[in-house]
Coordinates of C-alpha atoms and ligand atoms in Angstrom, one line a residue:
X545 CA -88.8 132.9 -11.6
X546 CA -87.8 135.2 -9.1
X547 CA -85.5 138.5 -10.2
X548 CA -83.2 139.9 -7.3
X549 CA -81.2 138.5 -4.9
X550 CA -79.2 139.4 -1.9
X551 CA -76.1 137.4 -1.6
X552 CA -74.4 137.1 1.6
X553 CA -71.2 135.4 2.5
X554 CA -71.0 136.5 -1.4
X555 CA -67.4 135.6 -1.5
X556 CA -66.5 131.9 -0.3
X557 CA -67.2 128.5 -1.4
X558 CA -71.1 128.6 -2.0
X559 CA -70.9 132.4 -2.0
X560 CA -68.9 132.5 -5.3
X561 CA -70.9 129.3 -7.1
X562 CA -73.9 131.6 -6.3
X563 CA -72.3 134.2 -8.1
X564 CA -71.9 131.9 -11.3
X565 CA -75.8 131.0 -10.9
X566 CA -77.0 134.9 -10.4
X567 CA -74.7 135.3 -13.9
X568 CA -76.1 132.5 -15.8
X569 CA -79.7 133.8 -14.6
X570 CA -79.3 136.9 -15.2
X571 CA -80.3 137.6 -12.0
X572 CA -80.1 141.4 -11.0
X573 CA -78.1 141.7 -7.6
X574 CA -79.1 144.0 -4.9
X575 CA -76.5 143.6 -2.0
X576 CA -73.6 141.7 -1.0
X577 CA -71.5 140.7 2.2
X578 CA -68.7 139.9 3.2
X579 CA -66.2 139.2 6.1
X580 CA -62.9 141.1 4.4
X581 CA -62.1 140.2 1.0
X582 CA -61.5 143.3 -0.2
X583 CA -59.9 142.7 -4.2
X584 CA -63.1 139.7 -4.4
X585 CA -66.0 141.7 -3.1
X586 CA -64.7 144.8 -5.6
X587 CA -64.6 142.9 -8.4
X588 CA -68.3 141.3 -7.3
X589 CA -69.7 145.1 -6.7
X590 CA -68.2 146.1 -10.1
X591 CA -70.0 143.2 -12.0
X592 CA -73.0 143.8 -10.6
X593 CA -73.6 147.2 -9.6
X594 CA -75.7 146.2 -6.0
X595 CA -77.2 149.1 -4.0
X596 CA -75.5 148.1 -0.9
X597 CA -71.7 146.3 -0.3
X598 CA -71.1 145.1 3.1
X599 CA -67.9 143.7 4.4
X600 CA -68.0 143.1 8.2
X601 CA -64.6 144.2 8.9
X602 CA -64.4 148.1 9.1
X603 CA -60.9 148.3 7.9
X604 CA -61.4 146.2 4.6
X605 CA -64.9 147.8 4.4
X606 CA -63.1 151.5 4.4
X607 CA -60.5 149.9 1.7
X608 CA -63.6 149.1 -0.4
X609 CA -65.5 152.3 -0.2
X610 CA -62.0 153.8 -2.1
X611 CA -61.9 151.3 -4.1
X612 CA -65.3 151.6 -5.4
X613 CA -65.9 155.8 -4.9
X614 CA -66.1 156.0 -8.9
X615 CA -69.2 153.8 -8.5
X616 CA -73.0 154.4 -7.6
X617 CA -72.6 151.2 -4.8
X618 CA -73.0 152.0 -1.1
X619 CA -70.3 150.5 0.7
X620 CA -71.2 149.7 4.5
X621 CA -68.9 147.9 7.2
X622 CA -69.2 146.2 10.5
X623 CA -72.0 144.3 11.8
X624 CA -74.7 146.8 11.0
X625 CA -73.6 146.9 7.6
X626 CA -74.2 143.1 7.1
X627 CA -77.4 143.6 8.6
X628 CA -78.3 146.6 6.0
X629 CA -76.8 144.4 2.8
X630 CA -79.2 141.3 4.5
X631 CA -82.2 143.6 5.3
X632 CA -82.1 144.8 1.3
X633 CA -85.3 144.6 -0.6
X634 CA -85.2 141.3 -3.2
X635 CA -86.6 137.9 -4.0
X636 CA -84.7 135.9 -2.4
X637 CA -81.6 136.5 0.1
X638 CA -78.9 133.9 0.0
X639 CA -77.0 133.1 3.3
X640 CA -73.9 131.7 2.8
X641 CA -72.3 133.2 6.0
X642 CA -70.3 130.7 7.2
X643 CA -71.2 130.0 11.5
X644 CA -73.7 131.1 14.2
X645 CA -72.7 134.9 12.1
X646 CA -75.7 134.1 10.3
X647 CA -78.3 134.0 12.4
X648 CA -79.1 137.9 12.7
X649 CA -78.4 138.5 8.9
X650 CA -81.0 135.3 8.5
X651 CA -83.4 137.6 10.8
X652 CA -83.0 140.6 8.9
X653 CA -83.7 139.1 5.8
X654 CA -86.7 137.6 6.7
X655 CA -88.2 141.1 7.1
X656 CA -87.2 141.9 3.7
X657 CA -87.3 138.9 1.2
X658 CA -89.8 136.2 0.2
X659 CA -87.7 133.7 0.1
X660 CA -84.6 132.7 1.7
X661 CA -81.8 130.2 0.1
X662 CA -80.4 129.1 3.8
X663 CA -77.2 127.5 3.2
X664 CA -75.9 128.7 6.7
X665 CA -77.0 125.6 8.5
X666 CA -76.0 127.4 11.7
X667 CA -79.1 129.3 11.5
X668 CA -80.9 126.5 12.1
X669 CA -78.9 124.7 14.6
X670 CA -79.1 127.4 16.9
X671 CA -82.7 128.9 16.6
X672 CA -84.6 126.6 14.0
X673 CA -87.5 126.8 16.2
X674 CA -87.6 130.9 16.2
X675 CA -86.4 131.1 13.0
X676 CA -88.9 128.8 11.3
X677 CA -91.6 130.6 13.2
X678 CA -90.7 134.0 11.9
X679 CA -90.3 132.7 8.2
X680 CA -93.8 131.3 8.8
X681 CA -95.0 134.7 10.1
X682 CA -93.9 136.4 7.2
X683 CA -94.9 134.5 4.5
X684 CA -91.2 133.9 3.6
X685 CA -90.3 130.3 1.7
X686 CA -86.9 128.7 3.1
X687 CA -85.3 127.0 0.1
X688 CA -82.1 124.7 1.6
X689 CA -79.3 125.0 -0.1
X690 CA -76.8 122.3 1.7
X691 CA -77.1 119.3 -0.2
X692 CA -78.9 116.7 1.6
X693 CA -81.6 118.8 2.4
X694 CA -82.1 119.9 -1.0
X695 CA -82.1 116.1 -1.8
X696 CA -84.8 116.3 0.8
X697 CA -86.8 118.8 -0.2
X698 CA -86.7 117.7 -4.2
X699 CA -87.9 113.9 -3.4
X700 CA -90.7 116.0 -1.1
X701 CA -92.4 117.8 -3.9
X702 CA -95.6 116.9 -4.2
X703 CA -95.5 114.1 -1.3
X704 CA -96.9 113.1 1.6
X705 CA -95.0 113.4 4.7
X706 CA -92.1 110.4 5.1
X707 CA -91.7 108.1 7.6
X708 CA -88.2 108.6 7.7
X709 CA -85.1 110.6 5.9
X710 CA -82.1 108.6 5.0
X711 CA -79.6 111.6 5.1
X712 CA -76.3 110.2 3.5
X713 CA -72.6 111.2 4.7
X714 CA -69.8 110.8 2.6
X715 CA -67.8 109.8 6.1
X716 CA -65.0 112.6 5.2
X717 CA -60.8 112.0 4.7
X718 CA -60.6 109.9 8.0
X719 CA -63.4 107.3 6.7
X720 CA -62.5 103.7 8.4
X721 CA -59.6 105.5 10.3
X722 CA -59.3 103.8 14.4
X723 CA -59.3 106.8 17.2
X724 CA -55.3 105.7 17.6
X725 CA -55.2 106.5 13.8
X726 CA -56.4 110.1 14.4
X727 CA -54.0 111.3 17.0
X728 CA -51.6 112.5 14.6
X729 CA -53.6 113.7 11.8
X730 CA -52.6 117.3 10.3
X731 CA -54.7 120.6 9.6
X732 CA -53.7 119.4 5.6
X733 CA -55.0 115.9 6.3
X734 CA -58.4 116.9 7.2
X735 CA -58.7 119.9 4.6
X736 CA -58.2 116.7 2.1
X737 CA -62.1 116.2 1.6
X738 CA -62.9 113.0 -0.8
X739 CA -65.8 114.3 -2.6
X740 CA -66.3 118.5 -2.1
X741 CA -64.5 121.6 -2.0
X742 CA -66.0 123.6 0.5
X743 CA -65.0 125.9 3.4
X744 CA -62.4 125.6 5.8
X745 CA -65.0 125.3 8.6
X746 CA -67.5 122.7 6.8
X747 CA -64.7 120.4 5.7
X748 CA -63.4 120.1 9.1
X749 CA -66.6 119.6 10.3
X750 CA -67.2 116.9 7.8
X751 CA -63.8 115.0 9.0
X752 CA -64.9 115.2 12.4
X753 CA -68.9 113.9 11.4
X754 CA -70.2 117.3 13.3
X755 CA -71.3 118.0 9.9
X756 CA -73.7 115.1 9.8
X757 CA -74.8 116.0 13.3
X758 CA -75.8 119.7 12.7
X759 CA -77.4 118.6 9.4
X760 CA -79.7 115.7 11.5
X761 CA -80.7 118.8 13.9
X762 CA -81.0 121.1 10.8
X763 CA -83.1 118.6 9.1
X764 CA -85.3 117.7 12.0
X765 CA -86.3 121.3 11.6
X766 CA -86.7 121.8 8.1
X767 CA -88.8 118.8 7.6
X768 CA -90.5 118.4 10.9
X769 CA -88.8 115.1 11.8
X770 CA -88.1 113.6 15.0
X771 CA -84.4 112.5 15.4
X772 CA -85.1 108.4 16.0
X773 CA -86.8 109.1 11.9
X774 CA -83.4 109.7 10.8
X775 CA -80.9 107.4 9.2
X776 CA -77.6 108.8 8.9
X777 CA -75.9 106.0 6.7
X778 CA -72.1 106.6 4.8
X779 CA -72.7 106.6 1.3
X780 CA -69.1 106.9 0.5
X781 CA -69.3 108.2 -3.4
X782 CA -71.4 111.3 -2.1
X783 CA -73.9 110.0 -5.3
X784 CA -77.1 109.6 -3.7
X785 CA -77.4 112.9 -1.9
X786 CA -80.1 111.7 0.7
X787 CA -83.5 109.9 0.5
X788 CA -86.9 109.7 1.9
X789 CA -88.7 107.0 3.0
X790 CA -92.8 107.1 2.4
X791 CA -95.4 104.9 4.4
X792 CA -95.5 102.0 2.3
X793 CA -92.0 101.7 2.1
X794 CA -90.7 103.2 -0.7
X795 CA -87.7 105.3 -1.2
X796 CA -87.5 108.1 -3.2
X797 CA -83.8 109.8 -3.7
X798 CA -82.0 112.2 -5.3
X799 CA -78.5 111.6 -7.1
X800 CA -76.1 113.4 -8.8
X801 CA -72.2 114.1 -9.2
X802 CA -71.0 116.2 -6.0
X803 CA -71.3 119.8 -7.1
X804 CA -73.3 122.3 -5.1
X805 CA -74.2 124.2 -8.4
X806 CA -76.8 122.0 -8.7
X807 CA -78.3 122.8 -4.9
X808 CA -77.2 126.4 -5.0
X809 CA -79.2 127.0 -8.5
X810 CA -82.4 125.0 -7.6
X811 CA -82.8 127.3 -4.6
X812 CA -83.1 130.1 -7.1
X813 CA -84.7 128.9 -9.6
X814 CA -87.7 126.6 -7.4
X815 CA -89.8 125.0 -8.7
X816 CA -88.7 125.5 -11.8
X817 CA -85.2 124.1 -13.1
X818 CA -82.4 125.7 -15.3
X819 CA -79.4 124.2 -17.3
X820 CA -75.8 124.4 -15.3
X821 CA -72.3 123.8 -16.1
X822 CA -72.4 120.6 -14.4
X823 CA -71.4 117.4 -16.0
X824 CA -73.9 114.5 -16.6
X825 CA -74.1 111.6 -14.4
X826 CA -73.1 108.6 -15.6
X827 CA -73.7 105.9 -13.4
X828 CA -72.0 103.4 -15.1
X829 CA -68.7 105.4 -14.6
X830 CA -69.4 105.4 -10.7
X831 CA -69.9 101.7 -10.8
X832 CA -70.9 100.7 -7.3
X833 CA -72.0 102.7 -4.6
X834 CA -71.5 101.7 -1.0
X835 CA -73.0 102.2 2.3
X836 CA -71.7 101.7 5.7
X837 CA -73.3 102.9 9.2
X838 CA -70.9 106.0 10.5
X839 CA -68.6 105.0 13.9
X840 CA -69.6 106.9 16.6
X841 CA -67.1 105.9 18.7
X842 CA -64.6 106.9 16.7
X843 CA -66.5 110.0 15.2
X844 CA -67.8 111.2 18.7
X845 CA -68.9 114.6 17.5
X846 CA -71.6 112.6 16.2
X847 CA -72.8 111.3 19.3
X848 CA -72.6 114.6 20.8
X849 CA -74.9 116.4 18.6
X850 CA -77.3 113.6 18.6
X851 CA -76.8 114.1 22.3
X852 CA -77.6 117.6 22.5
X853 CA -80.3 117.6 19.8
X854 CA -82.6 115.3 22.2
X855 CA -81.6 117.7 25.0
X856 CA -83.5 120.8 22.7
X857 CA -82.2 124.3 21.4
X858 CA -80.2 125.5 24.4
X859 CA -78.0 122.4 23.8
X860 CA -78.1 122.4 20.1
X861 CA -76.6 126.1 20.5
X862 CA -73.7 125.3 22.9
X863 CA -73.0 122.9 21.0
X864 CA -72.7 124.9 18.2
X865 CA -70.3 127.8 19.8
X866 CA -68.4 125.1 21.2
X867 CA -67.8 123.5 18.0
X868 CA -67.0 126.9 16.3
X869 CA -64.2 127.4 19.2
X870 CA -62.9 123.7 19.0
X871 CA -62.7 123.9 15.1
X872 CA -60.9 127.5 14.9
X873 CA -58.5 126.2 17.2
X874 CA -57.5 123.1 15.7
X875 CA -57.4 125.3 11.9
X876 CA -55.0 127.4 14.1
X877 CA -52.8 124.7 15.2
X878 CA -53.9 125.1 18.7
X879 CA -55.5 122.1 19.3
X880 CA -55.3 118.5 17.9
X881 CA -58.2 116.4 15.9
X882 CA -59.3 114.6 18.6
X883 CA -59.2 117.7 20.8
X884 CA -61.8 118.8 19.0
X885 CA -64.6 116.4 20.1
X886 CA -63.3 116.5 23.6
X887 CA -63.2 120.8 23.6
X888 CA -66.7 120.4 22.2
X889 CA -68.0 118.0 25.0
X890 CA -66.5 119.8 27.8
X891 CA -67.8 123.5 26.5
X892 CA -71.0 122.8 25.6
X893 CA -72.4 120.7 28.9
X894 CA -75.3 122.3 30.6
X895 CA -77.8 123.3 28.7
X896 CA -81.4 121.8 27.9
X897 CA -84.6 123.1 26.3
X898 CA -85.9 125.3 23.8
X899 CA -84.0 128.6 23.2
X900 CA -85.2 131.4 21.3
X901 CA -83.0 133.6 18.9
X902 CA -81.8 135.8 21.2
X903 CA -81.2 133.5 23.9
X904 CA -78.9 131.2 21.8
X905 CA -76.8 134.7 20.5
X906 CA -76.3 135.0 24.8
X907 CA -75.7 131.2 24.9
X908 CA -73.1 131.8 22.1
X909 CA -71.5 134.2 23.8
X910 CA -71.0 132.2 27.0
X911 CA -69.9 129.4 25.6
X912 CA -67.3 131.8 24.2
X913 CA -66.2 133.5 26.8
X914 CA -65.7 130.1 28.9
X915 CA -63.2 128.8 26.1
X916 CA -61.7 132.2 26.5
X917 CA -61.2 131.8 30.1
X918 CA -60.5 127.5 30.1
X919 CA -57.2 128.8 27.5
X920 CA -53.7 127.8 28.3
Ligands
NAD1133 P1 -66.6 129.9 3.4 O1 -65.7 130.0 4.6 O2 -66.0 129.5 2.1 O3 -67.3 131.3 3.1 C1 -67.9 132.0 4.1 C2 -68.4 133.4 3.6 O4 -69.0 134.0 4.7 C3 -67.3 134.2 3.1 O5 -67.8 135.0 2.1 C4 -67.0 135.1 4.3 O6 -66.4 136.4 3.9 C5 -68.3 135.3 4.9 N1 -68.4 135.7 6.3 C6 -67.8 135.1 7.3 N2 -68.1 135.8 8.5 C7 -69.0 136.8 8.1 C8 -69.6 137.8 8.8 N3 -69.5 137.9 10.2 N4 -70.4 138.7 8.1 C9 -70.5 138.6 6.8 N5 -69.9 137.7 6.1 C10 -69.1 136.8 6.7 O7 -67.8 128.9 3.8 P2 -68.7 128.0 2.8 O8 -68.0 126.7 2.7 O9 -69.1 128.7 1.6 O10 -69.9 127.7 3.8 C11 -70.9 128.7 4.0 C12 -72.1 128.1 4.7 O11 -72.7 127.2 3.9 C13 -71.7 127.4 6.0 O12 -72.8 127.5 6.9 C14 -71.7 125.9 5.5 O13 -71.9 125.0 6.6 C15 -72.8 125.9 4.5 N6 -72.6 124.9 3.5 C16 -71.5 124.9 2.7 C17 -71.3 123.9 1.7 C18 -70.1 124.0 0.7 O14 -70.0 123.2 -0.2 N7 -69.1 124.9 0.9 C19 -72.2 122.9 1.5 C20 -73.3 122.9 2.4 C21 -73.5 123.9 3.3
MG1134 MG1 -74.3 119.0 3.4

């Protein structure tokens, strides 16, 4: 089993489970990142003594280099110091950054890891192509971390290729909800996730179904799937965490009670297993499970990222920064739920065909800098 690990995005929602998996491995930890939690990232570096701590804001990151001066940890700041926690010598490198800020720190870690726990599905979304192409180059392994795919990959093992993925989608608060229905929802409302505790960003995106679109497109990648060979079906409980469908019909899936423990662990411990706090399933508790096909009329970031996914990378990465924009605005207060589709839809138009890397970082930063100038 692998040893050291490079955790980034070491302090949210994954980034803090991870911590409880490197604990219970006993896994030595060689750098951490952060955007500016200064009093979490301390206590992190404290525990576990990394070479490098990173926090992307220079002002936190100066705060932390006091705080920890009586300790043998580097403290780094800014963008560069992400980069130096993510280009740190280990196993495996966690991403756990949460948004298209991931994709250099997934670069640099390729260059320094074997094997990379991507739970930043940005990463993908934007450059899956180029990314995929450097992991290959490198000889580096990229273990998913975000649920379905790690459904995915665990009914893979030791398989022939599918004929299709049945990715499931819990369908989010606003399940069954008509668009009338959504005008008024609140920031609190769609924070309410049935199922997961995750991120501000990702349970957004999960009220909205974006979430299921970027994890089609980061699927279609991973596995090497065209979109029309994936089912995107609710499965409301968020039991069955996604399926694959073989030549001869049958269906292999993966279950389990919604905790990313499970995901987050199996990434580090491939292809191996280890025990985890989780509790045991018992199906006879759940009862039934149910499955409905998602409303993309209602849900229309769906349909856009299906949309932009035929349309190739350049899309998929508008779509992206536009969806990053439409999201911190509604979180803000700016901008209402069903704003959010239509901000997406009106930012990201334009763009077709592949897009390396660096060409979806420039098609970020115009998307970005047409919200700025579209404001008030
Ligand atoms: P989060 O907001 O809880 O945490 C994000 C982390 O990234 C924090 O530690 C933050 O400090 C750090 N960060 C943000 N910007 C940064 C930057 N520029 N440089 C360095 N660090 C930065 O988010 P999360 O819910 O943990 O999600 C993280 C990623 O995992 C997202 O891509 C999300 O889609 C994916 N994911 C999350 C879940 C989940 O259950 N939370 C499930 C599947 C996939
Ligand atoms: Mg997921």
């Amino acid at each position: 089993m692998l040893k050291t690990l490079t955790l980034l995005g070491s302090t949210g929602s994954i980034g803090k489970n991870a911590v409880k998996a490197a604990r219970r491995l006993g896994l030595e930890v060689r750098a951490l990142a952060a955007f500016r939690s200064v009093k979490e990232m301390e206590a992190e570096a404290r525990e576990f003594l990394p070479r490098v701590a990173a926090l992307y804001n220079e002002d936190a990151a100066r705060d932390l280099r006091t705080r920890l001066a009586d300790t043998s940890v580097k403290v780094v700041g800014g963008e560069e110091g992400v980069l130096e926690a993510a280009a740190t010598e280990a196993d495996c490198c966690l991403n756990a950054i949460v948004g298209v800020a991931g994709l250099r720190p997934t670069l640099a870690a390729l260059g320094a890891v074997k094997r990379l726990a991507l739970a930043n599905k940005e990463t993908l979304v934007c450059a899956g192509s180029g990314v995929l192409r450097a992991a290959r180059e490198r000889g580096v392994e990229i273990i998913p971390v975000d649920s379905e795919h790690s459904a995915i990959f665990q009914c893979l093992q030791g398989a022939p290729r599918p004929r299709r993925i049945i990715l499931t989608a819990s369908g989010g608060p606003f399940f069954g909800r008509t668009a009338e229905e959504l005008e008024g929802v609140t920031v609190t409302d769609a924070l309410a996730h049935p199922n997961w505790s995750m991120g501000a960003k990702i349970t957004v995106d999960s009220a909205t179904l974006m979430n299921k679109g970027l994890e089609m497109i980061e699927a279609m990648h991973l596995f090497g799937v065209k979109r029309e060979n994936i089912k995107i079906i609710v499965q409301r409980e968020s039991i069955i965490h996604s399926a694959v469908e073989f030549e001869d019909g049958a269906v292999v899936a993966q279950l389990g009670i919604p905790d990313m423990s499970i995901p987050i662990q199996y990434a580090f411990t491939y292809p191996g297993r280890a025990g985890t706090e989780t509790p045991p399933l018992e199906l006879e508790k759940i009862g039934s499970l149910s499955f409905s096909v998602p409303d993309r009329n209602t849900f229309k970031c769906l349909a856009l990222a299906e949309r932009a996914a035929d349309a190739g990378g350049a899309a998929c990465a508008a779509l992206n920064a536009a969806n990053e924009v439409a999201v911190g605005r509604f979180l803000a207060g700016d901008l209402s739920f069903p704003g959010i589709a239509e901000t997406v839809e009106r930012l990201s138009e334009g763009y077709s065909g592949d897009a390396s890397p660096e060409r979806a970082l420039e098609i970020d930063a115009e998307v970005r800098s047409r919200a700025a100038g579209s404001r008030g």
